[in-house]
Amino acid sequence: MAIIGQLFVNGLIAGSIYALVASGFSLIYATNRFLHLAHGTTVAVGAYLLFALFSVLGIPFFVSALVAIILTGLFGLLMNRAIYSPLRKRKASNIVLLIASLALLSLTENIIMLIAGPGVKSIGWLPTKTGIHIGGAIITPLQIAIIVISVVLMILLYLFMKKTKLGRDMRAVADNKELASIAGINPIRISDYSFMIGSAIAGVAGILIGLEQNLFPTMGVMLIIKGFTGAVIGGMTSVPGAVVGSYIVGVIENLGILWLPSGYKDAIAFALLFVFILWKPTGLFGFNKGVKDA
Amino acid sequence: MLIKNVFKRFGGVKALQGCSLEIEKGKITALIGPNGSGKSTLFNAISALITKDRGKIELEGEDISRMVGYKIAKKGISRTFQEVRLFKHLTIRDHLQIAISDDESLIKSFLVFDGISDKRIQEVLDRVHLDKPLGTFVTDLSYGQRKLLDLAIAIAKPHTLLMLDEPVAGVNPRLRKVIKEVLVRLSKEGETLLIIEHDMNFVMDLADVVYVLDEGRVIAHGKPKTIQKNKKVLDAYLGE
Amino acid sequence: MLENYIIHIAILICIYTIFSVSYNVALGYTGLITLAHVALYGIGAYTSALLTRAGYPFISGILLAGVVAAIFGFFLVYTTRKLKGDYLAMATLGFAFVAYSIEINWTGLTRGALGLPGIVKPALFGFRIGSNVEMLLFVFIVAVISIAIMWRIVRSGFGRLMEATRDDETGVEVLGKNAFAIKAKAMMISAFFAGIAGSLFAHYISYIDPGTFYLTEIILLLTIVIVGGAASMRGSIIGAVLVVVVGDVLRLFDLPSVLIGPSRHIIYAVLLLCVLLYRPRGILGRVDLI
C-alpha cells in the first residue's frame, strides 16, 4: 500500500512539471492553432539560463531565476517573430509550421549542446534534504515546493485569463480569430503575448526541473511529449483541461510501474498519446470539436 | 433510379425532410428550388459524400443506400460539383485518363503502359467543345474552361446516370448556349441526366421532368409547363 | 584516406537517396502526412539485423526488412485513416516515439540502448562483400533498382491516382476509385523501400541502436526531401547528395568530435528553416507541402 502512495506522490510531482509545460503549450496552441513542439526546448533554455546565471556567473539565485524566466519568455517571442510569423504571413500550412517547430527544437537543442556540452549539469542550489514522511510516502520540501508553485501559477494563469483585458482578448482570439479581429483585437499582438507568457511559464518549469534533477541538452523532447499528451487528454485548446490532463499523465505513468518494468515509463505516456489521438482526439472533456478537420 | 424518403439534418438544421423522386431512364430530370432548399445536399446524399439519416436509394433496381462513395461511383453515377473540383497539379490528359480508366491496379499499371489513347481523350474534349492542348495544367484554365473540363470528366467516366450540379452557374451567355447544346445532344444519345439548376428558365425548355425542392421536401413535380403555373412553386421562389 | 572518406560519403548518399525518394513517394506524391518514416526505416534495420544475427542469409534479411516495414506502413495508414492535419502528424510522430521506446525497452530482443553490434556485411550468392568499394557498388545497384521501380510507379497510371488523391481525395472517390486503397498501397511501397534503406544502413555501419532512428534523423530526412522539393525524384536525389555532403564536410576541418555532431544538426535545422522561409518548394519541388 505504501508503494502505491509513494508512486502517487511521484505522479503528482511529475504531473506538476508536465502541467507547467502543457499549460504554456496549450495557451500557444489555442491562440495560434498550430503545434509549437519547440516548446519542449524552451523549458531546457530556461533551465540552462539558470545554470549559466547562477551556477556559472554566481549571480544570486532569485535574481538569476527571475532573469532566466524573463529571457525564456523573450526567447519564445523571438521564435514567433523570426520563424512562425513570416511563415504564417505566407499562409504556410500547419504541417509546414509543425516541421518548422521540429527544426527549431533540434536547432535549440544542438545550440545548447554546442555551448554547454552534451554531459549532464546540476544547479546545486539546494542540498539534497531528507524527505518528510506523509502517510507512508516520502516527499522532500523541494518537491512540495514544486507542487505548490505550479498550483499557484496555474491559479494565477487562470485568473489572468478570466480577469484581465489581455487574458480576455486571448480567449476571444482562441474562440474565434476572425470575430476577435473584427472586434478590434490585434491577433499578431495576441500571438506575441501568448508566446511570451507560455514560454515564461516553460521557463519556470525549467527552473523547477533544474532544482530537482540534472540538466541535459535533449531534456526538452521528452517534456514536450508528456506536456502534449496532457494537452491532448485535456482537449488541446483548454488550459485548465491541459493541466488536469498532465496530472493524469504523471500519475498513470508512475502507477504503471506497478505492472511494467520502470523502463516502460515513457512508453506508457506515448501509448496514452497514441490511443487518445486515435480514439478521443477531442480530449476527455470534449473541447475543441472538429479537430479532425483542423 | 429511385430515391425514397431521404432525411438528413445538420445539427438543428433539417436539410432534407423526406425527399423522394424518381428519375426515368433516357430523360432529363431537373431539380430546382431556392437557395438552401437541399438540392446539393441530396446530391451529396446520393453519392454518399454525406451519410443520410434515413432513406433508400436504388439504381436500376439495386439498393445502393449503404454503399461507400467510390462504390456508388463505380456502379454508374457520374457527378459534378457546383464549385468545380479538379486536381490542381494535374493536366487535362491526367484528368481524363483517370476518369475513363476504371483500373486501379498497381501491378497492372506498373507492367502495362497507358491504355487510353490521346485520340479517345480528344474525342471527349471535342464533345464539350474544349479546345486546349492535353498537357495543359488545370490551373492554367479559365473558369469556363474548367467548367467544361469538369463536364467532360463526368461524361467520360463510365456511368448510367449523369448528375450535374449547376452546370451553367457563373458562365457567360455564349458558353451557356454551348453547354445547353451539349446537354441536349447527350440526351438524344440516350443519356439519363439529373440536373440541379437554380435558374428556372434554363431548365424549362431543356428538362422532361422537373422536381421542385423547398426546405428539404419535394413540393411539386411534373412537366415544366405545369410546374411553371404551380402556385406553390411560385410562392417558394417569390417568397425567397 | 580521402579516398576512403569519399567512398563512405558515396555509400551514405546512395542509402539516403533510397530513403528520401521513398519518403517523397508518400509525402510529396501521395500527400500522406507522416513523421513516422524514420521509425519504418528503423524497423527495417532491426528486422534485417536481427535475422542475420540469428543466422538467416542476408537476402532474406533485406527483403523481409522491406516487407515488415510495409506491414507497419499499412498499420499506420489504417489506424490513422480518420485523422487529418495536426492530429495526423502527431499520431504518426507518436508512432515513431512508440517504436523508439519499444526498441529501447524490449531488451530481450533488441538489447535496448546497448544496440546491436557486429551486423554482418551483405552477402549474395555465396559472395560476401568485403571492402567498401564493393559495398558502394552493391548499394549503388540497389539504389538504381529501387529508384527505377519507384520512378516507374509514380509515372504509371497508379502514380497519377496517387497525385490525384493528394490533390483531392473526394474527387478521386467520385470518379469511382478507392482513395484509401490508393493511400495504403502508396504507403506500403514507400515503407518497403524505407525498410530496404534501413537494412542497407544497418549492414553497412554494422551497428544500430534506437537513437539512430530518433528525432535528429527525422529532421535530416525532412531536410533532404524539403530542400530537394516535394513530388520530385530528381529533387530528392539532389537533396540527398547536398545534405549528406554539407553535413559531413565539417569532418574535413579539425574540429573535436564533441562539436561535429551538434554543428551538423544545427546546419540541417538552419537549412530546413531557410528553405521553409525563403524557398518553400525547395530546389525542384512541384507542389506545396500540404
Coordinates of C-alpha atoms in Angstrom, one line a residue, chain C residues 28-266:
Chain C
G28 CA 5.2 14.5 -52.0
Y29 CA 3.4 12.3 -54.5
T30 CA 0.6 11.0 -52.4
G31 CA 0.2 13.7 -49.8
L32 CA 0.4 11.4 -46.9
I33 CA 1.4 13.4 -43.8
T34 CA 3.7 11.1 -41.9
L35 CA 6.5 11.7 -39.4
A36 CA 6.9 8.0 -38.8
H37 CA 9.1 7.3 -41.8
V38 CA 12.2 7.1 -39.7
A39 CA 10.5 4.5 -37.5
L40 CA 9.8 2.4 -40.6
Y41 CA 13.5 2.8 -41.6
G42 CA 14.5 1.7 -38.1
I43 CA 12.1 -1.3 -38.2
G44 CA 13.7 -2.4 -41.5
A45 CA 17.2 -2.0 -39.9
Y46 CA 16.2 -4.0 -36.8
T47 CA 14.4 -6.7 -38.8
S48 CA 17.4 -7.3 -41.1
A49 CA 20.0 -7.1 -38.3
L50 CA 18.1 -9.5 -36.1
L51 CA 17.5 -12.0 -38.8
T52 CA 21.1 -12.1 -40.0
R53 CA 22.3 -12.3 -36.4
A54 CA 20.1 -15.3 -36.0
G55 CA 21.9 -16.9 -38.9
Y56 CA 19.5 -16.2 -41.8
P57 CA 21.0 -15.2 -45.1
F58 CA 21.3 -11.5 -45.9
I59 CA 18.9 -11.7 -48.9
S60 CA 16.1 -12.8 -46.6
G61 CA 17.1 -10.1 -44.1
I62 CA 16.9 -7.2 -46.6
L63 CA 13.7 -8.4 -48.3
L64 CA 11.9 -9.1 -45.0
A65 CA 13.1 -5.7 -43.8
G66 CA 11.1 -4.2 -46.7
V67 CA 8.1 -6.5 -46.1
V68 CA 7.9 -5.9 -42.3
A69 CA 8.2 -2.1 -42.8
A70 CA 5.4 -2.3 -45.4
I71 CA 3.2 -4.1 -42.9
F72 CA 3.8 -1.4 -40.3
G73 CA 3.2 1.2 -43.0
F74 CA -0.2 -0.3 -43.7
F75 CA -1.0 -0.5 -40.0
L76 CA -0.1 3.2 -39.8
V77 CA -2.4 4.3 -42.6
Y78 CA -5.2 2.0 -41.4
T79 CA -5.2 3.2 -37.8
T80 CA -4.9 6.9 -38.7
R81 CA -7.4 6.8 -41.6
K82 CA -9.9 9.1 -40.0
L83 CA -7.4 11.8 -38.9
K84 CA -6.3 14.9 -40.7
G85 CA -3.8 17.8 -40.3
D86 CA -2.1 18.3 -36.9
Y87 CA -3.6 15.3 -35.4
L88 CA -2.5 13.0 -38.2
A89 CA 1.0 14.4 -38.0
M90 CA 1.1 14.0 -34.2
A91 CA -0.3 10.4 -34.4
T92 CA 2.5 9.5 -36.8
L93 CA 5.1 11.2 -34.6
G94 CA 3.6 9.3 -31.7
F95 CA 4.1 6.1 -33.7
A96 CA 7.7 7.0 -34.1
F97 CA 8.1 7.5 -30.3
V98 CA 6.3 4.2 -29.5
A99 CA 8.6 2.4 -31.9
Y100 CA 11.6 4.1 -30.3
S101 CA 10.5 3.2 -26.8
I102 CA 9.9 -0.4 -27.8
E103 CA 13.3 -0.6 -29.3
I104 CA 14.9 0.8 -26.2
N105 CA 12.8 -1.3 -23.7
W106 CA 12.5 -4.7 -25.3
T107 CA 16.0 -5.6 -24.3
G108 CA 15.4 -9.3 -24.7
L109 CA 15.1 -8.7 -28.5
T110 CA 17.0 -5.5 -29.3
R111 CA 19.5 -5.3 -26.4
G112 CA 17.9 -1.8 -25.7
A113 CA 20.2 1.1 -25.6
L114 CA 23.3 -1.1 -25.9
G115 CA 22.3 -1.6 -29.6
L116 CA 23.1 -4.4 -31.9
P117 CA 26.8 -4.7 -32.8
G118 CA 28.6 -6.9 -35.3
I119 CA 26.0 -6.9 -38.1
V120 CA 27.5 -8.7 -41.0
K121 CA 28.3 -7.2 -44.4
P122 CA 25.9 -8.1 -47.2
A123 CA 26.4 -11.5 -48.9
L124 CA 24.8 -12.6 -52.1
F125 CA 25.1 -16.0 -53.9
G126 CA 27.9 -17.1 -51.7
F127 CA 29.9 -13.9 -52.3
R128 CA 30.5 -11.7 -49.2
I129 CA 31.2 -8.1 -49.6
G130 CA 34.5 -7.2 -48.0
S131 CA 35.8 -3.8 -49.0
N132 CA 33.9 -0.5 -49.0
V133 CA 34.3 -0.3 -52.8
E134 CA 32.4 -3.5 -53.2
M135 CA 29.8 -2.1 -50.7
L136 CA 29.5 1.1 -52.7
L137 CA 28.9 -0.9 -55.9
F138 CA 26.3 -3.0 -54.1
V139 CA 24.3 -0.1 -52.6
F140 CA 24.6 1.8 -55.8
I141 CA 23.0 -1.1 -57.7
V142 CA 20.2 -1.5 -55.1
A143 CA 19.6 2.3 -55.2
V144 CA 19.3 2.3 -59.0
I145 CA 16.9 -0.6 -59.0
S146 CA 14.8 0.9 -56.1
I147 CA 14.6 4.3 -57.7
A148 CA 13.8 2.8 -61.1
I149 CA 10.9 0.9 -59.6
M150 CA 9.6 3.9 -57.7
W151 CA 10.1 6.1 -60.7
R152 CA 8.0 3.7 -62.9
I153 CA 5.3 3.7 -60.2
V154 CA 4.9 7.4 -60.0
R155 CA 4.9 7.7 -63.8
S156 CA 2.3 5.0 -64.2
G157 CA -1.5 5.2 -64.1
F158 CA -1.3 4.4 -60.5
G159 CA 1.1 7.2 -59.8
R160 CA -1.4 9.5 -61.5
L161 CA -4.0 8.3 -59.0
M162 CA -1.6 8.9 -56.1
E163 CA -1.2 12.5 -57.2
A164 CA -4.9 12.9 -57.7
T165 CA -5.5 11.6 -54.2
R166 CA -3.1 14.1 -52.8
D167 CA -4.9 17.0 -54.6
D168 CA -8.5 15.9 -53.8
E169 CA -9.4 12.7 -52.1
T170 CA -13.1 13.2 -52.5
G171 CA -12.6 13.9 -56.2
V172 CA -10.9 10.6 -56.6
E173 CA -13.8 8.8 -54.8
V174 CA -16.3 10.5 -57.0
L175 CA -14.5 9.0 -60.0
G176 CA -15.0 5.6 -58.6
K177 CA -11.6 5.0 -57.2
N178 CA -10.9 3.7 -53.7
A179 CA -8.8 6.5 -52.2
F180 CA -8.0 4.6 -49.0
A181 CA -6.6 1.6 -51.0
I182 CA -4.5 4.0 -53.1
K183 CA -3.1 5.6 -50.0
A184 CA -2.5 2.3 -48.3
K185 CA -0.7 0.9 -51.4
A186 CA 1.4 4.0 -51.8
M187 CA 2.4 4.0 -48.2
M188 CA 3.3 0.3 -48.4
I189 CA 5.6 0.9 -51.4
S190 CA 7.1 3.8 -49.6
A191 CA 7.6 1.9 -46.4
F192 CA 9.0 -1.1 -48.3
F193 CA 11.9 1.0 -49.7
A194 CA 12.4 2.7 -46.3
G195 CA 12.9 -0.7 -44.9
I196 CA 15.4 -1.6 -47.6
A197 CA 17.3 1.6 -46.9
G198 CA 17.3 0.8 -43.2
S199 CA 18.6 -2.7 -43.9
L200 CA 21.4 -1.4 -46.1
F201 CA 22.3 1.2 -43.4
A202 CA 22.5 -1.5 -40.7
H203 CA 24.7 -3.8 -42.8
Y204 CA 27.0 -1.0 -43.8
I205 CA 27.5 0.6 -40.4
S206 CA 27.4 -2.8 -38.7
Y207 CA 25.9 -1.3 -35.5
I208 CA 22.5 0.1 -34.8
D209 CA 20.8 1.4 -31.6
P210 CA 17.4 3.0 -31.0
G211 CA 19.0 6.5 -31.0
T212 CA 19.9 6.1 -34.7
F213 CA 16.2 6.3 -35.6
Y214 CA 15.1 9.2 -33.5
L215 CA 14.3 12.8 -33.8
T216 CA 17.5 14.0 -35.4
E217 CA 17.1 11.5 -38.2
I218 CA 13.5 12.8 -38.8
I219 CA 14.9 16.3 -39.2
L220 CA 17.6 15.0 -41.6
L221 CA 15.1 13.2 -43.7
L222 CA 12.7 16.2 -43.8
T223 CA 15.7 18.5 -44.7
I224 CA 16.6 16.3 -47.7
V225 CA 13.1 16.0 -49.0
I226 CA 12.1 19.6 -48.5
V227 CA 15.4 21.0 -49.8
G228 CA 15.0 18.8 -52.9
G229 CA 11.3 19.6 -53.2
A230 CA 8.1 17.7 -52.8
A231 CA 7.0 15.4 -55.6
S232 CA 10.3 15.5 -57.4
M233 CA 12.5 12.4 -57.5
R234 CA 15.4 14.3 -59.0
G235 CA 14.9 16.8 -56.2
S236 CA 15.3 14.1 -53.6
I237 CA 18.4 12.7 -55.2
I238 CA 20.0 16.2 -55.3
G239 CA 18.8 16.8 -51.8
A240 CA 20.4 13.7 -50.5
V241 CA 23.7 14.5 -52.2
L242 CA 23.7 18.1 -51.0
V243 CA 22.6 17.4 -47.4
V244 CA 24.9 14.5 -46.8
V245 CA 27.9 16.3 -48.3
V246 CA 27.2 19.6 -46.4
G247 CA 26.6 17.7 -43.2
D248 CA 29.8 15.8 -43.5
V249 CA 32.1 18.5 -44.8
L250 CA 32.7 19.6 -41.2
R251 CA 34.7 16.5 -40.7
L252 CA 37.4 17.8 -43.0
F253 CA 38.1 20.5 -40.5
D254 CA 40.0 19.6 -37.4
L255 CA 37.1 20.0 -35.1
P256 CA 36.8 17.9 -31.9
S257 CA 34.1 15.3 -32.3
V258 CA 32.0 16.8 -29.5
L259 CA 31.4 19.8 -31.7
I260 CA 30.9 18.0 -35.0
G261 CA 27.7 16.2 -34.0
P262 CA 25.8 19.3 -32.8
S263 CA 27.2 21.6 -35.5
R264 CA 25.9 19.2 -38.2
H265 CA 22.4 19.1 -36.7
I266 CA 22.5 22.9 -36.5

